[in-house]
Coordinates of C-alpha atoms in Angstrom, one line a residue:
Chain A
X1 CA -12.7 16.8 1.4
X2 CA -9.3 15.8 2.6
X3 CA -6.9 12.9 1.8
X4 CA -7.5 10.6 -1.0
X5 CA -11.1 9.6 -2.0
X6 CA -12.3 6.9 -4.2
X7 CA -15.7 6.3 -5.8
X8 CA -17.6 4.1 -5.9
X9 CA -16.8 2.2 -2.8
X10 CA -18.5 -0.9 -4.2
X11 CA -19.1 -2.1 -7.7
X12 CA -20.6 -5.1 -9.1
X13 CA -20.4 -5.6 -12.9
X14 CA -20.9 -8.2 -15.4
X15 CA -18.2 -9.3 -17.7
X16 CA -19.5 -7.4 -20.6
X17 CA -19.9 -4.1 -18.7
X18 CA -17.8 -1.0 -19.0
X19 CA -17.3 1.0 -15.8
X20 CA -14.8 3.4 -14.5
X21 CA -13.2 3.9 -10.9
X22 CA -12.4 7.4 -9.9
X23 CA -9.6 8.6 -7.5
X24 CA -9.2 12.1 -6.2
X25 CA -6.4 13.3 -4.1
X26 CA -6.5 16.6 -2.1
X27 CA -2.9 16.5 -0.8
X28 CA -1.1 18.5 -3.5
X29 CA 0.9 15.5 -4.6
X30 CA 2.1 14.9 -8.1
X31 CA 2.3 11.2 -8.3
X32 CA -0.7 8.6 -8.3
X33 CA -0.9 5.0 -8.1
X34 CA -3.4 2.1 -8.8
X35 CA -3.0 -1.2 -6.8
X36 CA -4.8 -4.5 -6.7
X37 CA -5.4 -6.3 -3.6
X38 CA -6.6 -9.8 -3.9
X39 CA -7.5 -12.2 -1.2
X40 CA -4.3 -13.7 0.3
X41 CA -1.9 -12.0 -2.0
X42 CA 0.4 -9.0 -1.5
X43 CA -0.7 -5.7 -3.0
X44 CA 0.2 -5.4 -6.6
X45 CA 1.1 -2.3 -8.2
X46 CA -0.7 -1.7 -11.5
X47 CA 0.0 1.7 -12.7
X48 CA 2.0 4.9 -11.7
X49 CA 1.7 8.4 -12.9
X50 CA 4.0 11.2 -12.2
X51 CA 3.2 14.7 -13.2
X52 CA 0.4 13.1 -15.3
X53 CA 2.5 10.9 -17.3
X54 CA 2.5 7.1 -16.9
X55 CA 5.8 6.0 -15.7
X56 CA 5.1 2.3 -14.8
X57 CA 2.8 -0.2 -16.1
X58 CA 3.2 -3.5 -14.4
X59 CA 2.1 -6.0 -17.2
X60 CA -1.4 -5.1 -16.4
X61 CA -4.0 -6.7 -19.1
X62 CA -5.5 -4.1 -21.6
X63 CA -9.0 -4.6 -20.2
X64 CA -7.7 -2.2 -17.4
X65 CA -7.1 1.3 -18.9
X66 CA -5.9 4.2 -16.6
X67 CA -6.3 7.9 -17.2
X68 CA -4.8 10.8 -15.5
X69 CA -6.3 14.0 -16.7
X70 CA -4.5 16.1 -14.0
X71 CA -2.3 15.7 -10.9
X72 CA -5.5 15.5 -8.7
X73 CA -7.5 12.9 -10.5
X74 CA -6.9 9.2 -11.6
X75 CA -9.4 6.9 -13.3
X76 CA -9.3 3.2 -14.0
X77 CA -11.5 2.2 -16.9
X78 CA -12.8 -1.2 -16.9
X79 CA -14.2 -3.4 -19.8
X80 CA -14.7 -7.1 -20.4
X81 CA -13.4 -8.0 -17.0
X82 CA -13.0 -11.6 -15.8
X83 CA -14.3 -13.0 -12.5
X84 CA -10.6 -13.2 -11.3
X85 CA -10.3 -9.5 -11.5
X86 CA -12.7 -9.3 -8.4
X87 CA -10.4 -7.6 -5.8
X88 CA -10.1 -4.4 -3.8
X89 CA -8.6 -1.6 -6.0
X90 CA -6.7 0.9 -4.1
X91 CA -5.5 4.3 -5.2
X92 CA -2.6 6.2 -3.6
X93 CA -0.8 9.4 -4.0
X94 CA 2.6 10.7 -3.0
X95 CA 5.1 13.5 -3.6
X96 CA 7.3 12.5 -6.6
X97 CA 10.4 11.0 -5.2
X98 CA 11.5 7.6 -4.2
X99 CA 11.2 7.6 -0.7
X100 CA 8.1 9.6 0.2
X101 CA 5.2 7.7 1.9
X102 CA 2.3 6.9 -0.3
X103 CA -1.2 7.9 1.0
X104 CA -4.1 5.4 0.2
X105 CA -7.8 6.0 -0.5
X106 CA -10.3 3.7 0.9
X107 CA -10.5 1.5 -2.0
X108 CA -13.3 0.2 -4.4
X109 CA -14.5 -3.3 -3.7
X110 CA -15.0 -4.9 -7.2
X111 CA -17.0 -7.9 -7.9
X112 CA -17.1 -9.4 -11.4
X113 CA -20.0 -11.7 -12.1
Chain B
X1 CA 12.8 -14.6 -4.0
X2 CA 10.4 -12.5 -1.8
X3 CA 11.5 -9.0 -1.2
X4 CA 9.4 -8.5 2.0
X5 CA 8.7 -11.4 4.3
X6 CA 6.3 -11.3 7.1
X7 CA 6.4 -14.7 8.8
X8 CA 3.4 -14.1 11.1
X9 CA 0.1 -14.5 9.4
X10 CA -1.7 -13.9 12.7
X11 CA -0.9 -12.3 16.1
X12 CA -2.8 -11.9 19.3
X13 CA -2.0 -9.3 22.0
X14 CA -3.5 -8.5 25.2
X15 CA -4.8 -4.9 25.5
X16 CA -2.2 -2.5 27.0
X17 CA 0.6 -5.0 26.2
X18 CA 3.2 -4.4 23.6
X19 CA 3.6 -6.4 20.5
X20 CA 6.3 -6.9 17.8
X21 CA 5.4 -7.7 14.1
X22 CA 8.3 -9.0 12.1
X23 CA 9.4 -8.0 8.8
X24 CA 12.6 -9.0 6.9
X25 CA 13.4 -7.7 3.6
X26 CA 15.7 -8.4 0.6
X27 CA 17.5 -5.9 -1.5
X28 CA 21.0 -5.2 -2.9
X29 CA 20.2 -1.5 -3.2
X30 CA 22.3 0.6 -0.8
X31 CA 19.4 3.3 -0.6
X32 CA 15.9 2.2 0.2
X33 CA 12.9 3.1 2.4
X34 CA 11.0 0.7 4.7
X35 CA 7.2 1.5 5.6
X36 CA 4.5 0.0 7.8
X37 CA 0.9 0.3 6.9
X38 CA -2.2 -0.5 8.9
X39 CA -5.3 -1.8 7.1
X40 CA -8.5 -2.0 9.1
X41 CA -11.4 -3.9 7.9
X42 CA -12.8 -0.9 6.2
X43 CA -10.1 -1.4 3.6
X44 CA -8.1 1.9 3.8
X45 CA -4.3 1.7 4.0
X46 CA -3.1 3.9 6.7
X47 CA 0.6 4.9 6.7
X48 CA 2.2 4.4 10.2
X49 CA 6.0 4.8 9.9
X50 CA 8.9 5.2 7.8
X51 CA 12.6 4.3 8.0
X52 CA 15.3 5.1 5.6
X53 CA 18.2 2.9 5.0
X54 CA 20.8 5.7 5.9
X55 CA 18.8 6.8 9.1
X56 CA 21.1 6.4 12.2
X57 CA 18.1 6.1 14.6
X58 CA 15.2 3.9 14.8
X59 CA 12.0 5.8 13.6
X60 CA 9.3 6.4 16.3
X61 CA 5.7 7.7 15.9
X62 CA 3.7 7.9 19.0
X63 CA 3.2 4.4 20.2
X64 CA 4.8 2.9 16.9
X65 CA 8.4 2.3 16.7
X66 CA 10.4 0.6 14.1
X67 CA 13.2 -1.8 15.2
X68 CA 15.5 -1.5 12.3
X69 CA 18.5 -4.0 12.1
X70 CA 20.2 -3.2 8.9
X71 CA 22.7 -6.0 9.0
X72 CA 20.0 -8.6 9.5
X73 CA 17.6 -6.8 7.1
X74 CA 14.9 -6.7 9.5
X75 CA 12.5 -3.9 10.3
X76 CA 10.1 -5.0 12.9
X77 CA 7.2 -2.7 14.1
X78 CA 6.7 -2.5 17.8
X79 CA 3.4 -1.3 19.0
X80 CA 3.3 -0.1 22.7
X81 CA 0.3 -0.2 24.9
X82 CA -2.0 -2.0 22.4
X83 CA -5.5 -0.8 21.9
X84 CA -8.7 -2.4 20.6
X85 CA -8.6 -0.1 17.7
X86 CA -5.1 -1.6 16.7
X87 CA -6.8 -4.8 15.7
X88 CA -6.2 -4.8 11.7
X89 CA -3.8 -6.1 9.1
X90 CA -0.3 -4.7 9.2
X91 CA 1.9 -4.5 6.1
X92 CA 5.5 -4.0 5.9
X93 CA 6.7 -2.5 2.5
X94 CA 10.0 -1.5 0.8
X95 CA 10.8 1.1 -1.8
X96 CA 14.2 0.6 -3.6
X97 CA 15.8 3.9 -4.6
X98 CA 17.2 3.1 -8.1
X99 CA 16.2 1.4 -11.3
X100 CA 12.9 0.8 -13.0
X101 CA 11.3 -0.1 -9.7
X102 CA 11.9 3.1 -8.0
X103 CA 8.3 4.1 -7.9
X104 CA 7.2 0.7 -6.6
X105 CA 6.3 -0.1 -3.1
X106 CA 6.7 -3.9 -2.7
X107 CA 4.4 -5.2 0.1
X108 CA 4.7 -8.2 2.3
X109 CA 1.6 -10.4 2.7
X110 CA 0.7 -8.9 5.9
X111 CA 0.1 -9.8 9.6
X112 CA -3.4 -9.8 11.1
X113 CA -3.3 -8.3 14.7
X114 CA -6.1 -9.1 17.0
X115 CA -6.1 -7.2 20.4
X116 CA -7.8 -9.0 23.1
X117 CA -9.6 -7.0 25.7

């Protein structure tokens, strides 16, 4: 596989469920990101990991919990979500460094019922 | 204040014609990068082109070129010879080179481009 992959592509979960989103990058990058894309809103950065350490957490509710076990994998653990959390969740990776472009995965379309 | 402004929610262009998508930005940082991404209906964000604030020449990548006017703080994307496959959402984004937000790409709200056969 090449590029950035995300699984699952679609997820429907109830508010009491626990689920995880997975992201894997095959580009040799050392920074990974989670973004949330809601309808009619700009992309919102949620978390940034650089060299497997979390370097940014943009005031994201604790019901979202990221995990970066190594530089190729990134998870987003979800629990007790709200319907307003329904969105497209995009993972991205880049070389560490401010001006490198980020490469995105196809996203997970999450619906919270 | 918005850091990235895309004033065109939607645009139409005839196939094989050129189209310009507008983007203005706001930063006091002397060093920054500007990016354009394409998002087809499948959802994936595809990197198109990058312009650094210190680059002397406008960036070009195939049919994409970036009309960078630093004094006006604009970074418009020009797509030449439009194709039906260019129909998508287009996002302008900026990354500032200093401070706590140095990892963050700030995105505009996007422009939906529709190419008409």
